[in-house]
Amino acid sequence: MRVTLSVNGKPATIDVEPRRTLADALREDLGLTGTHLGCEHGVCGACTVMLDGLPVRACLVLAVQAEGASLLTVEGLAGEDGALHPLQQSFTEHHALQCGFCTPGMLISALDLLNRIPNPTRAEIRSEMSGNICRCTGYNSITDAILAAARSLTQKD
Amino acid sequence: MKPAPFDYVVAASPREAVQYLADVEDASAKIIAGGQSLMPLLALRLARPSLLVDINRIPGLETIERISETTIRIGTLVRHRMLCAQTNSPLLHEAARWIGHSAIRTRGTIGGSLAHADPAAELPIVAVATGMVIEVMGPSTQRTVDAQDFFIGTLENSLADDEMIVSVISPLPERWGFAEYTRRHGDFGLVTVAAAEVQGEVKIAVGGVGSKPVRMLESEGLVNDSVTLSGQLIDQAARAAAASVEPNGDFHGSARYRIGLVEELVRRSLRQLGSGQADSEVDWS
């Protein structure tokens, strides 16, 4: 089936089987391998992307269901000039990744968190980020990074 | 971890959706709404439908309307995120907050959660406690099912193969309490309790202790027969609830541990019902 959608601001058309998940379509059909697949059944959070401005598990959405949708993946976070998004910058500064596998999902979930709660407490971050699993157990530095990004983003406004 | 092949159609109306279901000869067609329960089943190949009928683009099913002073009608496609945002039913707001994570609540729907009939899921428990009425459509039928009769067993509901949930009539309780215990925020509850007073009658439903939400009839009797909800009565009702359940143990918690949770969470939900205030939440920091 033909699916027309927008990914990181660019139009895209793909031809996929109905059973193709959005995550596989992003990786295999569009070559956007920044979206990672861990568990492939909605538990680990690694494949989290924004669909029409709201976070979704890309493994729990069929590509054919994304007809007409506007997606944001980790590849779309940095600026046109390659400048890192404040969250990405903060993740690097606070050592919020070790192997990096969970990071794309962490960044998108963190972006959703800051969209909803611009000034989160540590407890709110721990609770809101509990849907993203990091097997390097770097949760403290991830929390530090999100907290610092929240501060820098709200100071700019 | 990839779904088996299936055909896929987008339905334009509920009637068209159920007609698609009826037209599949081996009765293996499935409705897909938010997909937050069905997609894992497909990925694990625990479900292998021949046809998926997508209802996400049917107009008019994503609304909440006030139909009387004391009831609202919730369209089957209303997302958990929208239940969190609405103010008509504080109980549904609170319960929806406990469902999964933000990315799950974006897509998951009330109709999907009820139809999936997971005995530990929040919305079936609230549906039974508040006495929701589920509005169901088939190719040539339209009927309503009381939540109490809708759930049959683990992942089993009373829908025919060619029926779908169109909407839910949800009474707004005068007083309510909700308590859930999870190891991590967003996980399924080990035990979940909803207590709701609708038209003067209190019902208490518990999840995580059986194959569907279980009513605590003895505890309800104690509460409904009494004029005031004293601390002593709440303790008595909580103990009666704990004595009435026979949960299975698993690696998340033993049977005895779950019985202990039932007593404490029934106590907390009745305290909240009586006082209008929740016990302090767990500090996750």
Short mmCIF file of C-alpha atoms in Angstrom, two decimals:
data_model
loop_
_atom_site.label_atom_id
_atom_site.label_comp_id
_atom_site.label_asym_id
_atom_site.label_seq_id
_atom_site.Cartn_x
_atom_site.Cartn_y
_atom_site.Cartn_z
CA MET A 1 0.00 0.00 0.00
CA ARG A 2 1.16 3.53 -0.77
CA VAL A 3 1.60 5.83 2.20
CA THR A 4 2.31 9.53 1.92
CA LEU A 5 3.60 11.27 4.99
CA SER A 6 5.95 13.96 6.19
CA VAL A 7 9.10 13.06 8.11
CA ASN A 8 11.15 15.78 9.81
CA GLY A 9 9.52 18.38 7.58
CA LYS A 10 10.20 16.54 4.31
CA PRO A 11 7.49 14.80 2.26
CA ALA A 12 7.93 11.06 1.75
CA THR A 13 6.07 8.31 -0.07
CA ILE A 14 6.57 4.64 0.65
CA ASP A 15 5.01 1.42 -0.59
CA VAL A 16 4.60 -1.09 2.24
CA GLU A 17 2.80 -4.25 3.28
CA PRO A 18 -0.01 -3.56 5.81
CA ARG A 19 1.94 -5.47 8.47
CA ARG A 20 4.96 -3.12 8.23
CA THR A 21 5.28 -1.21 11.50
CA LEU A 22 5.99 2.49 11.39
CA ALA A 23 9.33 1.80 13.07
CA ASP A 24 10.38 -0.67 10.36
CA ALA A 25 9.15 1.70 7.66
CA LEU A 26 11.28 4.51 9.07
CA ARG A 27 14.35 2.31 9.27
CA GLU A 28 14.01 0.07 6.23
CA ASP A 29 11.99 2.09 3.72
CA LEU A 30 13.17 5.59 4.59
CA GLY A 31 16.68 4.74 5.82
CA LEU A 32 16.18 6.68 9.03
CA THR A 33 17.94 4.25 11.35
CA GLY A 34 18.10 6.72 14.23
CA THR A 35 14.82 5.28 15.52
CA HIS A 36 15.87 2.14 17.36
CA LEU A 37 13.93 -1.05 17.95
CA GLY A 38 14.46 -2.87 21.22
CA CYS A 39 11.52 -5.02 22.28
CA GLU A 40 9.23 -4.50 19.26
CA HIS A 41 6.13 -4.76 21.43
CA GLY A 42 5.77 -1.45 23.16
CA VAL A 43 7.67 -2.01 26.39
CA CYS A 44 11.15 -0.50 25.99
CA GLY A 45 10.41 2.93 24.51
CA ALA A 46 13.45 2.97 22.20
CA CYS A 47 11.31 3.55 19.08
CA THR A 48 9.36 6.53 20.47
CA VAL A 49 8.74 9.21 17.79
CA MET A 50 6.43 12.20 17.51
CA LEU A 51 3.34 11.68 15.35
CA ASP A 52 1.43 14.92 14.69
CA GLY A 53 3.18 16.44 17.71
CA LEU A 54 2.39 13.63 20.14
CA PRO A 55 4.67 10.79 21.24
CA VAL A 56 3.94 7.26 19.98
CA ARG A 57 5.68 3.93 20.04
CA ALA A 58 6.60 3.49 16.37
CA CYS A 59 6.48 -0.30 16.86
CA LEU A 60 2.83 -0.06 17.94
CA VAL A 61 1.66 1.91 14.90
CA LEU A 62 1.32 0.44 11.42
CA ALA A 63 3.01 2.42 8.67
CA VAL A 64 -0.29 2.40 6.74
CA GLN A 65 -1.95 4.13 9.70
CA ALA A 66 0.47 7.05 9.33
CA GLU A 67 -1.07 8.14 6.00
CA GLY A 68 -1.00 11.95 5.97
CA ALA A 69 0.81 12.15 9.31
CA SER A 70 3.66 14.43 10.22
CA LEU A 71 6.52 12.69 12.02
CA LEU A 72 9.47 13.87 14.03
CA THR A 73 12.31 11.41 14.61
CA VAL A 74 15.63 11.86 16.36
CA GLU A 75 17.15 12.86 13.00
CA GLY A 76 14.91 15.94 13.04
CA LEU A 77 15.96 17.26 16.44
CA ALA A 78 19.14 19.08 15.44
CA GLY A 79 18.95 22.45 13.70
CA GLU A 80 19.40 22.96 9.94
CA ASP A 81 23.02 23.92 10.61
CA GLY A 82 23.62 20.70 12.54
CA ALA A 83 23.52 22.44 15.92
CA LEU A 84 22.38 19.98 18.56
CA HIS A 85 18.95 20.39 20.14
CA PRO A 86 19.31 21.62 23.76
CA LEU A 87 18.26 18.16 24.95
CA GLN A 88 20.92 16.49 22.81
CA GLN A 89 23.50 19.01 24.03
CA SER A 90 22.51 18.36 27.62
CA PHE A 91 22.64 14.57 27.16
CA THR A 92 26.23 14.84 25.94
CA GLU A 93 27.24 17.23 28.72
CA HIS A 94 25.74 15.07 31.48
CA HIS A 95 26.94 11.71 30.13
CA ALA A 96 23.32 10.64 29.76
CA LEU A 97 24.22 7.82 27.41
CA GLN A 98 26.64 4.96 27.47
CA CYS A 99 25.84 2.58 24.61
CA GLY A 100 23.30 5.01 23.18
CA PHE A 101 20.74 2.45 22.13
CA CYS A 102 17.88 3.90 24.18
CA THR A 103 18.87 7.51 23.51
CA PRO A 104 16.65 8.32 20.47
CA GLY A 105 13.56 7.23 22.42
CA MET A 106 14.79 8.97 25.55
CA LEU A 107 15.22 12.25 23.65
CA ILE A 108 11.76 12.14 22.06
CA SER A 109 10.08 11.18 25.35
CA ALA A 110 12.03 13.94 27.10
CA LEU A 111 10.88 16.41 24.44
CA ASP A 112 7.26 15.37 25.06
CA LEU A 113 7.82 15.69 28.80
CA LEU A 114 9.17 19.25 28.46
CA ASN A 115 6.32 20.15 26.08
CA ARG A 116 3.84 19.19 28.80
CA ILE A 117 5.82 20.10 31.94
CA PRO A 118 8.39 22.83 31.13
CA ASN A 119 9.78 22.87 34.69
CA PRO A 120 9.66 19.27 35.92
CA THR A 121 10.91 18.11 39.29
CA ARG A 122 13.30 15.16 39.54
CA ALA A 123 10.41 12.99 40.74
CA GLU A 124 8.28 14.02 37.76
CA ILE A 125 11.12 13.19 35.35
CA ARG A 126 11.63 9.75 36.94
CA SER A 127 7.92 9.03 36.73
CA GLU A 128 7.38 10.41 33.22
CA MET A 129 10.47 8.71 31.78
CA SER A 130 9.62 5.31 33.28
CA GLY A 131 8.38 4.14 29.88
CA ASN A 132 11.90 4.27 28.46
CA ILE A 133 14.28 1.54 29.52
CA CYS A 134 18.06 2.04 29.65
CA ARG A 135 20.04 -1.15 30.17
CA CYS A 136 23.23 0.73 30.95
CA THR A 137 21.27 1.97 34.01
CA GLY A 138 22.12 5.54 33.37
CA TYR A 139 18.89 6.93 34.80
CA ASN A 140 20.51 9.41 37.17
CA SER A 141 22.51 11.12 34.45
CA ILE A 142 19.49 11.05 32.11
CA THR A 143 17.46 12.78 34.82
CA ASP A 144 20.27 15.30 35.32
CA ALA A 145 20.38 15.98 31.58
CA ILE A 146 16.63 16.56 31.26
CA LEU A 147 16.59 18.79 34.33
CA ALA A 148 19.45 20.90 32.94
CA ALA A 149 17.84 21.07 29.48
CA ALA A 150 14.59 22.22 31.08
CA ARG A 151 16.45 25.00 32.87
CA SER A 152 18.27 26.18 29.76
CA LEU A 153 15.10 26.06 27.64
CA THR A 154 12.95 27.97 30.12
CA GLN A 155 15.67 30.59 30.67
CA LYS A 156 15.77 31.29 26.95
CA ASP A 157 12.00 31.92 26.75
CA MET B 1 8.62 -10.11 16.41
CA LYS B 2 7.02 -9.09 13.13
CA PRO B 3 3.27 -9.53 12.61
CA ALA B 4 2.09 -12.27 10.26
CA PRO B 5 0.60 -10.93 7.00
CA PHE B 6 -2.93 -9.54 7.03
CA ASP B 7 -5.18 -7.44 4.84
CA TYR B 8 -6.03 -3.92 5.96
CA VAL B 9 -9.03 -1.70 5.36
CA VAL B 10 -9.99 1.73 6.65
CA ALA B 11 -13.65 1.93 7.71
CA ALA B 12 -15.60 5.13 7.13
CA SER B 13 -18.42 4.40 9.58
CA PRO B 14 -19.19 1.96 12.42
CA ARG B 15 -21.70 0.16 10.19
CA GLU B 16 -19.07 -0.30 7.48
CA ALA B 17 -16.54 -1.54 10.07
CA VAL B 18 -18.83 -4.25 11.42
CA GLN B 19 -19.84 -5.25 7.89
CA TYR B 20 -16.15 -5.85 7.13
CA LEU B 21 -15.98 -8.04 10.26
CA ALA B 22 -19.10 -9.98 9.20
CA ASP B 23 -17.86 -10.52 5.63
CA VAL B 24 -14.70 -12.38 6.67
CA GLU B 25 -15.60 -16.05 6.49
CA ASP B 26 -13.26 -17.46 9.10
CA ALA B 27 -14.32 -14.74 11.57
CA SER B 28 -10.68 -13.80 12.15
CA ALA B 29 -11.00 -10.09 11.33
CA LYS B 30 -10.10 -7.66 14.09
CA ILE B 31 -10.85 -4.03 14.74
CA ILE B 32 -7.77 -1.89 15.28
CA ALA B 33 -8.24 1.35 17.20
CA GLY B 34 -5.25 2.66 19.18
CA GLY B 35 -3.49 -0.66 18.73
CA GLN B 36 -1.70 -0.45 22.07
CA SER B 37 -2.91 -3.92 23.08
CA LEU B 38 -3.46 -5.50 19.66
CA MET B 39 -0.10 -4.54 18.13
CA PRO B 40 1.92 -6.43 20.80
CA LEU B 41 -0.34 -9.46 20.26
CA LEU B 42 0.31 -9.21 16.51
CA ALA B 43 4.07 -8.79 17.01
CA LEU B 44 4.18 -11.84 19.28
CA ARG B 45 1.88 -13.64 16.81
CA LEU B 46 -0.51 -14.45 19.61
CA ALA B 47 -3.13 -12.96 17.27
CA ARG B 48 -3.10 -13.73 13.54
CA PRO B 49 -6.12 -11.99 12.05
CA SER B 50 -6.70 -12.25 8.31
CA LEU B 51 -8.03 -8.69 8.16
CA LEU B 52 -7.53 -5.56 10.25
CA VAL B 53 -10.35 -3.01 10.15
CA ASP B 54 -8.96 0.39 11.09
CA ILE B 55 -11.61 2.58 12.79
CA ASN B 56 -9.31 5.51 13.59
CA ARG B 57 -10.65 7.64 10.73
CA ILE B 58 -14.35 7.22 11.53
CA PRO B 59 -15.62 10.70 12.38
CA GLY B 60 -17.53 11.42 15.60
CA LEU B 61 -16.18 8.62 17.77
CA GLU B 62 -13.54 10.73 19.51
CA THR B 63 -15.88 12.90 21.55
CA ILE B 64 -17.12 13.11 25.12
CA GLU B 65 -20.63 14.54 25.53
CA ARG B 66 -22.63 15.32 28.62
CA ILE B 67 -25.97 13.55 28.19
CA SER B 68 -27.45 14.41 31.59
CA GLU B 69 -26.51 15.96 34.93
CA THR B 70 -25.09 12.62 36.00
CA THR B 71 -23.92 10.83 32.85
CA ILE B 72 -21.53 11.31 29.97
CA ARG B 73 -21.24 9.43 26.68
CA ILE B 74 -17.67 8.61 25.68
CA GLY B 75 -16.93 7.73 22.05
CA THR B 76 -15.02 4.50 21.55
CA LEU B 77 -12.00 6.35 20.04
CA VAL B 78 -11.52 8.70 22.99
CA ARG B 79 -7.83 8.38 23.84
CA HIS B 80 -6.49 7.90 27.37
CA ARG B 81 -4.78 11.27 26.90
CA MET B 82 -8.23 12.85 26.44
CA LEU B 83 -9.59 11.10 29.53
CA CYS B 84 -6.69 12.64 31.44
CA ALA B 85 -7.55 16.08 30.06
CA GLN B 86 -11.33 16.03 30.59
CA THR B 87 -12.92 17.38 33.76
CA ASN B 88 -16.40 15.79 33.65
CA SER B 89 -15.28 12.68 35.49
CA PRO B 90 -12.49 13.16 38.04
CA LEU B 91 -12.43 9.37 38.56
CA LEU B 92 -11.73 8.72 34.87
CA HIS B 93 -9.12 11.48 34.90
CA GLU B 94 -7.35 9.80 37.82
CA ALA B 95 -7.63 6.26 36.43
CA ALA B 96 -6.40 7.26 32.95
CA ARG B 97 -3.32 8.90 34.47
CA TRP B 98 -2.24 5.41 35.61
CA ILE B 99 -2.48 3.85 32.14
CA GLY B 100 0.92 3.11 30.63
CA HIS B 101 3.07 6.06 29.60
CA SER B 102 2.53 9.27 27.66
CA ALA B 103 3.23 7.55 24.30
CA ILE B 104 0.70 4.82 25.13
CA ARG B 105 -1.96 7.33 26.23
CA THR B 106 -1.55 9.22 22.94
CA ARG B 107 -3.09 6.34 21.01
CA GLY B 108 -4.80 3.93 23.41
CA THR B 109 -8.59 4.22 23.40
CA ILE B 110 -11.34 3.55 25.94
CA GLY B 111 -13.15 1.18 23.55
CA GLY B 112 -9.95 -0.72 22.86
CA SER B 113 -9.09 -1.07 26.53
CA LEU B 114 -12.57 -2.34 27.40
CA ALA B 115 -12.69 -4.74 24.43
CA HIS B 116 -9.22 -6.08 25.24
CA ALA B 117 -10.56 -7.00 28.71
CA ASP B 118 -7.25 -7.24 30.51
CA PRO B 119 -8.18 -8.02 34.13
CA ALA B 120 -5.46 -5.70 35.46
CA ALA B 121 -6.28 -2.73 33.18
CA GLU B 122 -7.64 0.41 34.80
CA LEU B 123 -10.67 1.20 32.62
CA PRO B 124 -12.47 -2.18 32.94
CA ILE B 125 -12.20 -1.81 36.72
CA VAL B 126 -13.65 1.71 36.64
CA ALA B 127 -16.34 0.52 34.20
CA VAL B 128 -17.51 -2.14 36.66
CA ALA B 129 -17.28 0.12 39.72
CA THR B 130 -19.30 2.93 38.12
CA GLY B 131 -21.73 0.67 36.24
CA MET B 132 -20.85 1.87 32.73
CA VAL B 133 -23.16 0.79 29.92
CA ILE B 134 -21.38 -0.26 26.73
CA GLU B 135 -23.08 0.60 23.43
CA VAL B 136 -22.40 -2.08 20.85
CA MET B 137 -23.11 -2.31 17.12
CA GLY B 138 -23.29 -5.30 14.78
CA PRO B 139 -24.14 -5.44 11.05
CA SER B 140 -27.85 -5.51 11.79
CA THR B 141 -28.01 -5.01 15.53
CA GLN B 142 -27.51 -2.38 18.15
CA ARG B 143 -27.49 -3.26 21.82
CA THR B 144 -26.19 -2.21 25.20
CA VAL B 145 -24.26 -4.34 27.68
CA ASP B 146 -23.73 -3.56 31.36
CA ALA B 147 -20.02 -3.48 32.19
CA GLN B 148 -20.69 -6.11 34.84
CA ASP B 149 -21.78 -8.55 32.08
CA PHE B 150 -19.32 -7.38 29.42
CA PHE B 151 -16.20 -8.98 30.88
CA ILE B 152 -16.17 -12.77 30.72
CA GLY B 153 -12.58 -13.73 31.48
CA THR B 154 -8.96 -12.85 30.79
CA LEU B 155 -8.94 -11.04 27.41
CA GLU B 156 -12.51 -12.29 26.82
CA ASN B 157 -15.50 -10.03 26.32
CA SER B 158 -19.10 -10.64 25.36
CA LEU B 159 -18.87 -9.10 21.87
CA ALA B 160 -19.86 -11.29 18.92
CA ASP B 161 -17.20 -11.68 16.20
CA ASP B 162 -18.96 -9.06 14.06
CA GLU B 163 -19.66 -6.48 16.77
CA MET B 164 -17.78 -3.39 17.93
CA ILE B 165 -18.03 -0.93 20.79
CA VAL B 166 -19.33 2.41 19.51
CA SER B 167 -19.52 4.33 22.77
CA VAL B 168 -19.84 4.04 26.51
CA ILE B 169 -22.37 5.64 28.83
CA SER B 170 -20.51 6.53 31.96
CA PRO B 171 -22.33 7.54 35.16
CA LEU B 172 -20.58 10.30 37.08
CA PRO B 173 -20.14 9.08 40.65
CA GLU B 174 -21.11 11.37 43.54
CA ARG B 175 -18.11 10.09 45.49
CA TRP B 176 -15.21 7.87 44.44
CA GLY B 177 -11.82 6.50 45.35
CA PHE B 178 -9.06 4.97 43.22
CA ALA B 179 -5.92 3.21 44.37
CA GLU B 180 -3.34 1.24 42.42
CA TYR B 181 0.00 -0.31 43.26
CA THR B 182 2.67 -0.83 40.60
CA ARG B 183 6.36 -1.61 40.85
CA ARG B 184 7.18 1.09 38.30
CA HIS B 185 4.98 3.98 37.23
CA GLY B 186 3.12 2.97 34.07
CA ASP B 187 3.24 -0.78 34.61
CA PHE B 188 0.07 -2.79 34.97
CA GLY B 189 -1.11 -2.65 38.57
CA LEU B 190 -0.39 -5.58 40.85
CA VAL B 191 -3.70 -4.66 42.45
CA THR B 192 -6.03 -1.84 41.43
CA VAL B 193 -9.18 -0.74 43.26
CA ALA B 194 -11.96 1.60 42.17
CA ALA B 195 -14.78 2.51 44.54
CA ALA B 196 -17.65 4.62 43.25
CA GLU B 197 -20.94 5.84 44.67
CA VAL B 198 -23.58 6.17 41.96
CA GLN B 199 -27.10 7.21 42.98
CA GLY B 200 -26.33 6.50 46.61
CA GLU B 201 -24.97 3.00 46.05
CA VAL B 202 -21.30 2.19 46.47
CA LYS B 203 -19.64 -0.43 44.26
CA ILE B 204 -16.07 -1.60 44.70
CA ALA B 205 -14.20 -3.34 41.85
CA VAL B 206 -10.74 -4.87 42.17
CA GLY B 207 -8.31 -5.77 39.38
CA GLY B 208 -5.34 -8.10 39.50
CA VAL B 209 -7.03 -10.76 41.62
CA GLY B 210 -9.01 -12.73 39.04
CA SER B 211 -9.72 -13.16 35.35
CA LYS B 212 -11.84 -9.98 35.28
CA PRO B 213 -12.63 -7.05 37.58
CA VAL B 214 -14.02 -8.55 40.79
CA ARG B 215 -16.76 -6.87 42.84
CA MET B 216 -16.24 -6.81 46.62
CA LEU B 217 -19.85 -7.60 47.48
CA GLU B 218 -19.44 -8.10 51.22
CA SER B 219 -17.48 -4.86 51.59
CA GLU B 220 -20.06 -3.03 49.47
CA GLY B 221 -22.83 -4.38 51.75
CA LEU B 222 -21.05 -3.10 54.85
CA VAL B 223 -20.59 0.35 53.33
CA ASN B 224 -24.08 0.62 51.85
CA ASP B 225 -25.82 -0.56 55.04
CA SER B 226 -24.12 2.06 57.13
CA VAL B 227 -25.08 5.72 57.37
CA THR B 228 -21.58 7.03 58.01
CA LEU B 229 -18.26 5.84 56.64
CA SER B 230 -16.21 5.65 59.85
CA GLY B 231 -12.58 4.59 60.00
CA GLN B 232 -13.68 1.46 61.82
CA LEU B 233 -16.16 0.57 59.09
CA ILE B 234 -13.55 1.17 56.39
CA ASP B 235 -11.15 -1.19 58.16
CA GLN B 236 -13.89 -3.79 58.43
CA ALA B 237 -14.75 -3.45 54.72
CA ALA B 238 -11.04 -3.65 53.77
CA ARG B 239 -10.60 -6.85 55.80
CA ALA B 240 -13.75 -8.33 54.27
CA ALA B 241 -12.36 -7.59 50.79
CA ALA B 242 -9.03 -9.25 51.60
CA ALA B 243 -10.84 -12.30 52.96
CA SER B 244 -12.94 -12.64 49.81
CA VAL B 245 -10.22 -12.72 47.13
CA GLU B 246 -8.18 -15.67 45.90
CA PRO B 247 -5.46 -14.18 43.69
CA ASN B 248 -2.74 -16.21 42.01
CA GLY B 249 0.86 -15.43 42.89
CA ASP B 250 3.46 -14.84 40.20
CA PHE B 251 6.98 -13.45 40.07
CA HIS B 252 5.62 -9.92 40.55
CA GLY B 253 4.10 -10.80 43.92
CA SER B 254 2.86 -13.79 45.91
CA ALA B 255 -0.83 -14.48 46.50
CA ARG B 256 -0.46 -13.43 50.14
CA TYR B 257 1.20 -10.19 49.13
CA ARG B 258 -1.64 -9.39 46.73
CA ILE B 259 -4.23 -10.13 49.44
CA GLY B 260 -2.40 -7.64 51.64
CA LEU B 261 -2.50 -5.11 48.82
CA VAL B 262 -6.25 -5.64 48.38
CA GLU B 263 -6.86 -4.81 52.03
CA GLU B 264 -4.70 -1.69 51.96
CA LEU B 265 -5.93 -0.39 48.59
CA VAL B 266 -9.61 -0.97 49.44
CA ARG B 267 -8.93 0.96 52.65
CA ARG B 268 -7.30 3.82 50.72
CA SER B 269 -9.98 3.99 48.05
CA LEU B 270 -12.78 4.05 50.65
CA ARG B 271 -10.94 6.73 52.63
CA GLN B 272 -10.70 8.78 49.46
CA LEU B 273 -14.37 8.12 48.70
CA GLY B 274 -15.25 9.34 52.20
CA SER B 275 -12.96 12.35 52.38
CA GLY B 276 -12.59 13.37 48.73
CA GLN B 277 -8.82 13.35 49.20
CA ALA B 278 -6.28 10.79 48.05
CA ASP B 279 -3.72 9.36 50.43
CA SER B 280 -0.35 10.87 49.64
CA GLU B 281 1.13 9.43 46.49
CA VAL B 282 4.28 7.37 46.41
CA ASP B 283 7.37 9.50 46.02
CA TRP B 284 9.16 8.17 42.94
CA SER B 285 12.34 10.13 43.39
#
